[in-house]
Short mmCIF file of C-alpha atoms in Angstrom, two decimals:
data_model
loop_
_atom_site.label_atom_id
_atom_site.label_comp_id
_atom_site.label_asym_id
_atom_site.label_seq_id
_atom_site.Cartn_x
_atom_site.Cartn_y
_atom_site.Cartn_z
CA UNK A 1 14.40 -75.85 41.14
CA UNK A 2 13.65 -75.95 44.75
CA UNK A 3 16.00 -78.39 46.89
CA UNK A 4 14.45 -80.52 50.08
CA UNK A 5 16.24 -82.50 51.93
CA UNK A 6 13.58 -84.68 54.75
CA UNK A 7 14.97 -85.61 57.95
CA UNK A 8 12.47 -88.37 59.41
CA UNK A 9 13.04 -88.98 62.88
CA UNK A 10 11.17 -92.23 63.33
CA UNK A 11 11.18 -95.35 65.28
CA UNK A 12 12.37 -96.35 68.36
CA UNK A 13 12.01 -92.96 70.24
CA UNK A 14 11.43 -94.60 74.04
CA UNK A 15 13.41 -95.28 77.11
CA UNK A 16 13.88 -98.53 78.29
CA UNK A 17 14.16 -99.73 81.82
CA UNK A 18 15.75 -102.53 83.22
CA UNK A 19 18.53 -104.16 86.05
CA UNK A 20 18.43 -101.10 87.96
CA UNK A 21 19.33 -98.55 84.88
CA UNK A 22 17.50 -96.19 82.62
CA UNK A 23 18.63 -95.72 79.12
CA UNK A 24 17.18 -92.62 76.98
CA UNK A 25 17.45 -94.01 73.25
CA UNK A 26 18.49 -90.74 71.45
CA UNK A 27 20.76 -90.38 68.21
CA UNK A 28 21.41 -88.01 65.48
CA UNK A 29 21.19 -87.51 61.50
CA UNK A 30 23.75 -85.39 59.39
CA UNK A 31 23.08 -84.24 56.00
CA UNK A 32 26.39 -84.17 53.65
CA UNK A 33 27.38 -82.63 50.47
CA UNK A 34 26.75 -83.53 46.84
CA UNK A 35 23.07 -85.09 46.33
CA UNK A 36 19.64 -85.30 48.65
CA UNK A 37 18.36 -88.58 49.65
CA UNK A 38 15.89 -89.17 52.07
CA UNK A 39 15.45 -92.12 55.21
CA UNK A 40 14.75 -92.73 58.40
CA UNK A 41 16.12 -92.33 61.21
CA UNK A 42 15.43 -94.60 64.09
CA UNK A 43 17.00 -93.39 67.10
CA UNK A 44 18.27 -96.31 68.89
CA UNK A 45 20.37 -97.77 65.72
CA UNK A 46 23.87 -96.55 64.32
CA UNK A 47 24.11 -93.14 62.40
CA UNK A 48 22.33 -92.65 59.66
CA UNK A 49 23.43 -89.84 56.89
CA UNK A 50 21.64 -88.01 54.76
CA UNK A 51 23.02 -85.67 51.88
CA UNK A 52 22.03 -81.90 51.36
CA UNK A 53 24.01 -80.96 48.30
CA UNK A 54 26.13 -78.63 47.56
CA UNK A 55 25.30 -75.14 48.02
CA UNK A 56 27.88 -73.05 46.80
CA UNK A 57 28.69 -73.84 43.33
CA UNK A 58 30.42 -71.34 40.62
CA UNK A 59 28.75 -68.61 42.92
CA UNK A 60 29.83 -64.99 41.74
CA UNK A 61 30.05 -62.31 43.81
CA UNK A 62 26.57 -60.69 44.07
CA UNK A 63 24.76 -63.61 43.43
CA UNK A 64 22.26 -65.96 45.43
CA UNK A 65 21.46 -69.30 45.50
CA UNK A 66 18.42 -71.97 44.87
CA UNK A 67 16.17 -72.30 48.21
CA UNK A 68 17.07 -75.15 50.36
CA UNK A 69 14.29 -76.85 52.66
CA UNK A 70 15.12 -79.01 55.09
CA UNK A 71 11.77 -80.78 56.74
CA UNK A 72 12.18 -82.25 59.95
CA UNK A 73 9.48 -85.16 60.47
CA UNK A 74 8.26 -87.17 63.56
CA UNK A 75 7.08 -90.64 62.12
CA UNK A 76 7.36 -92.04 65.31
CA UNK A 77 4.89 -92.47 68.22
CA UNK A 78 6.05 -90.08 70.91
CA UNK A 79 7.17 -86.89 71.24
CA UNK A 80 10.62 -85.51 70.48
CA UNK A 81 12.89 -82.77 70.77
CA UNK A 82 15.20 -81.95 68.39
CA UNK A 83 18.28 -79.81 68.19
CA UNK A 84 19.80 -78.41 64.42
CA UNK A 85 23.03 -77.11 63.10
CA UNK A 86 24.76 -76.24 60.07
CA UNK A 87 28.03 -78.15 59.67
CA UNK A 88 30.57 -76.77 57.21
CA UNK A 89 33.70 -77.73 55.20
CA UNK A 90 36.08 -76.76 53.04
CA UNK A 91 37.55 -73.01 52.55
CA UNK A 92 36.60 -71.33 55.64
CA UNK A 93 37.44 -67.72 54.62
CA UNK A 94 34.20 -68.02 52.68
CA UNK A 95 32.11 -67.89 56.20
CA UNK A 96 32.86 -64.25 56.36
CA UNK A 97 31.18 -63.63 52.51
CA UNK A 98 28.52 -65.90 52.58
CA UNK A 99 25.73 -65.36 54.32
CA UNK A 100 22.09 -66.17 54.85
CA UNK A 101 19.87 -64.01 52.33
CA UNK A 102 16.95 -65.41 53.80
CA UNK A 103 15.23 -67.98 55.93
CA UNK A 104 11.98 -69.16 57.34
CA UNK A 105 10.18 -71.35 59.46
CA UNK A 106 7.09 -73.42 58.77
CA UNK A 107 5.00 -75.47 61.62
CA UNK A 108 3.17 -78.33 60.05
CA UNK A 109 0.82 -80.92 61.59
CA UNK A 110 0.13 -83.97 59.93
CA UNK A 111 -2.57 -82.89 57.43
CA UNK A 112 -0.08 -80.25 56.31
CA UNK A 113 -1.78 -77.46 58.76
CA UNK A 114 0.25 -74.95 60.11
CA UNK A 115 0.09 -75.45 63.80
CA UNK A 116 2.37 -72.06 64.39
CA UNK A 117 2.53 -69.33 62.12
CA UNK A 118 5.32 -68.89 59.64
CA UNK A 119 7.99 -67.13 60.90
CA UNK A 120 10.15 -65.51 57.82
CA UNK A 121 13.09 -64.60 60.34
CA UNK A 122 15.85 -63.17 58.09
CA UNK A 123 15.04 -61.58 54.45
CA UNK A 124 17.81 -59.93 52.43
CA UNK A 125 20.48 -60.22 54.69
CA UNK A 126 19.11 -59.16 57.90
CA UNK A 127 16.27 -59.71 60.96
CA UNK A 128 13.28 -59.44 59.67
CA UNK A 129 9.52 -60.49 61.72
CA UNK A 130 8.78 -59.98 65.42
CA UNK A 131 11.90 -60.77 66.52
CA UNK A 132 14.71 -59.29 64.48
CA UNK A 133 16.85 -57.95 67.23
CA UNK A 134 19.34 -61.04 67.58
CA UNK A 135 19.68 -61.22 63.76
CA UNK A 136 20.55 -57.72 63.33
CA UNK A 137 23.31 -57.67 66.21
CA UNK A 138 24.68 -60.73 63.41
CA UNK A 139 24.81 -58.99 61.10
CA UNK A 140 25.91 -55.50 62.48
CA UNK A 141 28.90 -57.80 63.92
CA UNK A 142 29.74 -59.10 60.36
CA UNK A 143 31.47 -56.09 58.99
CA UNK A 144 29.11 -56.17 55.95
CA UNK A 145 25.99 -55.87 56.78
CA UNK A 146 24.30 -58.77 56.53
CA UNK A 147 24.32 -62.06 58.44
CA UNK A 148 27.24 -64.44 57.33
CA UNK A 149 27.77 -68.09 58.32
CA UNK A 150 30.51 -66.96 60.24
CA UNK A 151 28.06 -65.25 62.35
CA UNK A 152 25.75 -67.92 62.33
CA UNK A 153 27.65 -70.98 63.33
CA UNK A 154 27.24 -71.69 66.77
CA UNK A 155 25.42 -68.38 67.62
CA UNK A 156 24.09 -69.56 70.87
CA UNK A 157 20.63 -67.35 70.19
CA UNK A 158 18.83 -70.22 71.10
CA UNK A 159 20.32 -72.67 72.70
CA UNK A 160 23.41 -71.23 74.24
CA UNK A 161 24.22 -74.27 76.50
CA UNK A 162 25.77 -75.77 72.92
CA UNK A 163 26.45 -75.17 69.76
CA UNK A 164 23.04 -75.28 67.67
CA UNK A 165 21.15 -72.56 66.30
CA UNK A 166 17.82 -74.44 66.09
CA UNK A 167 15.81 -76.28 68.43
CA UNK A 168 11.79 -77.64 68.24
CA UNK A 169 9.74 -79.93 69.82
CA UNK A 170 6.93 -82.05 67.66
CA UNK A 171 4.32 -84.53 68.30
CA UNK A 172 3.66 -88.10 66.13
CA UNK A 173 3.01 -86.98 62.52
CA UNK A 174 4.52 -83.32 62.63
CA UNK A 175 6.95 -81.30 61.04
CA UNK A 176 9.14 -78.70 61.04
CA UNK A 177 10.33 -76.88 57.87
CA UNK A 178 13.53 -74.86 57.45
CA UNK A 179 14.51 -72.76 54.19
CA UNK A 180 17.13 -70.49 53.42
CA UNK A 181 18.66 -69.17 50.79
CA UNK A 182 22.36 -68.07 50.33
CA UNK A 183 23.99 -64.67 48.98
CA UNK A 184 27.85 -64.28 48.05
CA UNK A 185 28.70 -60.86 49.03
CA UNK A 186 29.61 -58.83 46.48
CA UNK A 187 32.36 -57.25 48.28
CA UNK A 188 34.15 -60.22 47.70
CA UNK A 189 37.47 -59.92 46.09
CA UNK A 190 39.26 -62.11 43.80
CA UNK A 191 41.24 -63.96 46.40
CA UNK A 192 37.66 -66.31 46.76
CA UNK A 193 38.06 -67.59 43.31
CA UNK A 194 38.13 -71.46 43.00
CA UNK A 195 37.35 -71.56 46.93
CA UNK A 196 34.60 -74.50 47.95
CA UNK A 197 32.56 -74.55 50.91
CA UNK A 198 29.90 -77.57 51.57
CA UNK A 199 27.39 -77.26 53.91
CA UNK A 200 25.55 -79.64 55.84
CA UNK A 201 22.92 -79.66 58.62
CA UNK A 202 22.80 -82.06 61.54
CA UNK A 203 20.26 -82.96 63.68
CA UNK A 204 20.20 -84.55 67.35
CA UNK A 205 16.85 -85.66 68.80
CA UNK A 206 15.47 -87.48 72.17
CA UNK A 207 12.21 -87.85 74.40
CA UNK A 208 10.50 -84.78 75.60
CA UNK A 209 11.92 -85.48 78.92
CA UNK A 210 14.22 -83.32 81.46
CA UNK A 211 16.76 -86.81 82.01
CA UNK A 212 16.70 -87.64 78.12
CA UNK A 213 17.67 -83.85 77.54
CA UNK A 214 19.98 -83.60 80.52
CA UNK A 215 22.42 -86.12 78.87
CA UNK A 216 21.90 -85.90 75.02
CA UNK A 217 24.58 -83.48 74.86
CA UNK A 218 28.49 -84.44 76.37
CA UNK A 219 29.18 -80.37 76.52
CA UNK A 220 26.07 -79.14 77.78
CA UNK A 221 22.94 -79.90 79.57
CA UNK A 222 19.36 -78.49 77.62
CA UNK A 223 17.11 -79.33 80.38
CA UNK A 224 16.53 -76.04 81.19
CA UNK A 225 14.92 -75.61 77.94
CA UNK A 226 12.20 -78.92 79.01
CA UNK A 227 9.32 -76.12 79.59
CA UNK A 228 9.23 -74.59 76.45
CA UNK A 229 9.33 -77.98 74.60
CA UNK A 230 6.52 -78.36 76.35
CA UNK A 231 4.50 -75.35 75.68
CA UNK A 232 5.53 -76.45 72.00
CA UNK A 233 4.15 -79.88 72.13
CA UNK A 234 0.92 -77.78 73.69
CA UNK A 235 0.77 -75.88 71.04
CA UNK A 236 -0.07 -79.02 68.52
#
């Protein structure tokens, strides 16, 4: 059975104005372990969390796991930008045998139109598309072949100011889509028995605007990525 986990960036996405100060409402959304729930997020109010399940669960060597989707969703009434990451716990030897059989992206408007063609970036372990170059050096880098989380995490093939691997930009009523599915390496050894590793994904969002983007992030300033957001929002 498929697993989907939607992320539904909603609400009060605006800046407000007033006594001489500007204040870019932004906020974030983290998926956990264990079950999937879905909400809303609205970005000027505390944290909200959101859980993804876990992933790796009495995995053997050689085998794969159910597809995960993770839908991003404006519900609000301006545009956003959005940064994603996978957030991980537990055994952390595991990030160098797991990896990322496969994963896609889907570009929906609001009648469930693609607004961007599907881009099926990594199948069976390695880049795959029009673009497979930055995938590949992952997975050369891995020692196995493929690309594993370890490789992953904080790549910086996108947005190399900080430490996200995913970035997007959608109007009112859109939606991004991301699925992957898992592999446990098969040259995995016995010392991985009984190890755990949870996975989440987090997402950060603001205004399509070069302030709100210079200071979303403490450890990095995105601005520099304002144009292509825009092109993006073009594009729908």
């Amino acid at each position: 059975m498929k697993k989907a986990l939607i992320v539904v960036l909603a609400g009060m996405l605006a800046f407000g104005a007033g006594l001489g100060t500007m204040a870019w409402f932004s906020d974030e959304v983290v998926s956990e372990n264990n079950q999937f729930t879905a909400g809303t997020l609205e970005l000027s109010k505390e944290n909200v969390e959101f859980n993804l399940g876990e992933i790796i669960g009495n995995m053997a060597p050689g085998d794969v796991s159910e597809e995960a989707t993770i839908e991003i969703l404006n519900d609000g009434s301006l545009d956003l930008a959005w940064f994603g990451k996978f957030v991980v716990e537990g055994d952390e030897e595991l990030l160098d045998v797991i990896y990322i059989d496969s994963m896609k992206m889907e570009f929906l408007d609001e009648d469930g139109e693609y607004w961007e063609p599907t881009d099926h970036f990594i199948k069976d372990g390695r880049g795959h598309g029009e673009y497979p170059r930055a995938y590949n050096n992952m997975a050369d880098a891995s020692g196995i072949n493929v690309v594993t989380l370890n490789q992953w995490l904080g790549n910086g093939a996108m947005v190399p100011q900080v430490d996200y691997e995913n970035m997007g930009a959608l109007k009112p009523g859109n939606s991004y889509r991301l699925s992957f599915v898992l592999g446990f390496h098969e040259s995995a050894c016995n010392d991985y028995q009984n190890k755990q590793l949870d996975i989440a994904y987090k997402v950060n969002a603001t205004q399509v605007r070069e302030g709100a983007l210079e200071v979303l992030f403490d450890d990095g300033d995105v601005s520099i990525h304002y144009g292509w957001f825009m092109d993006q929002i073009d594009k729908q």
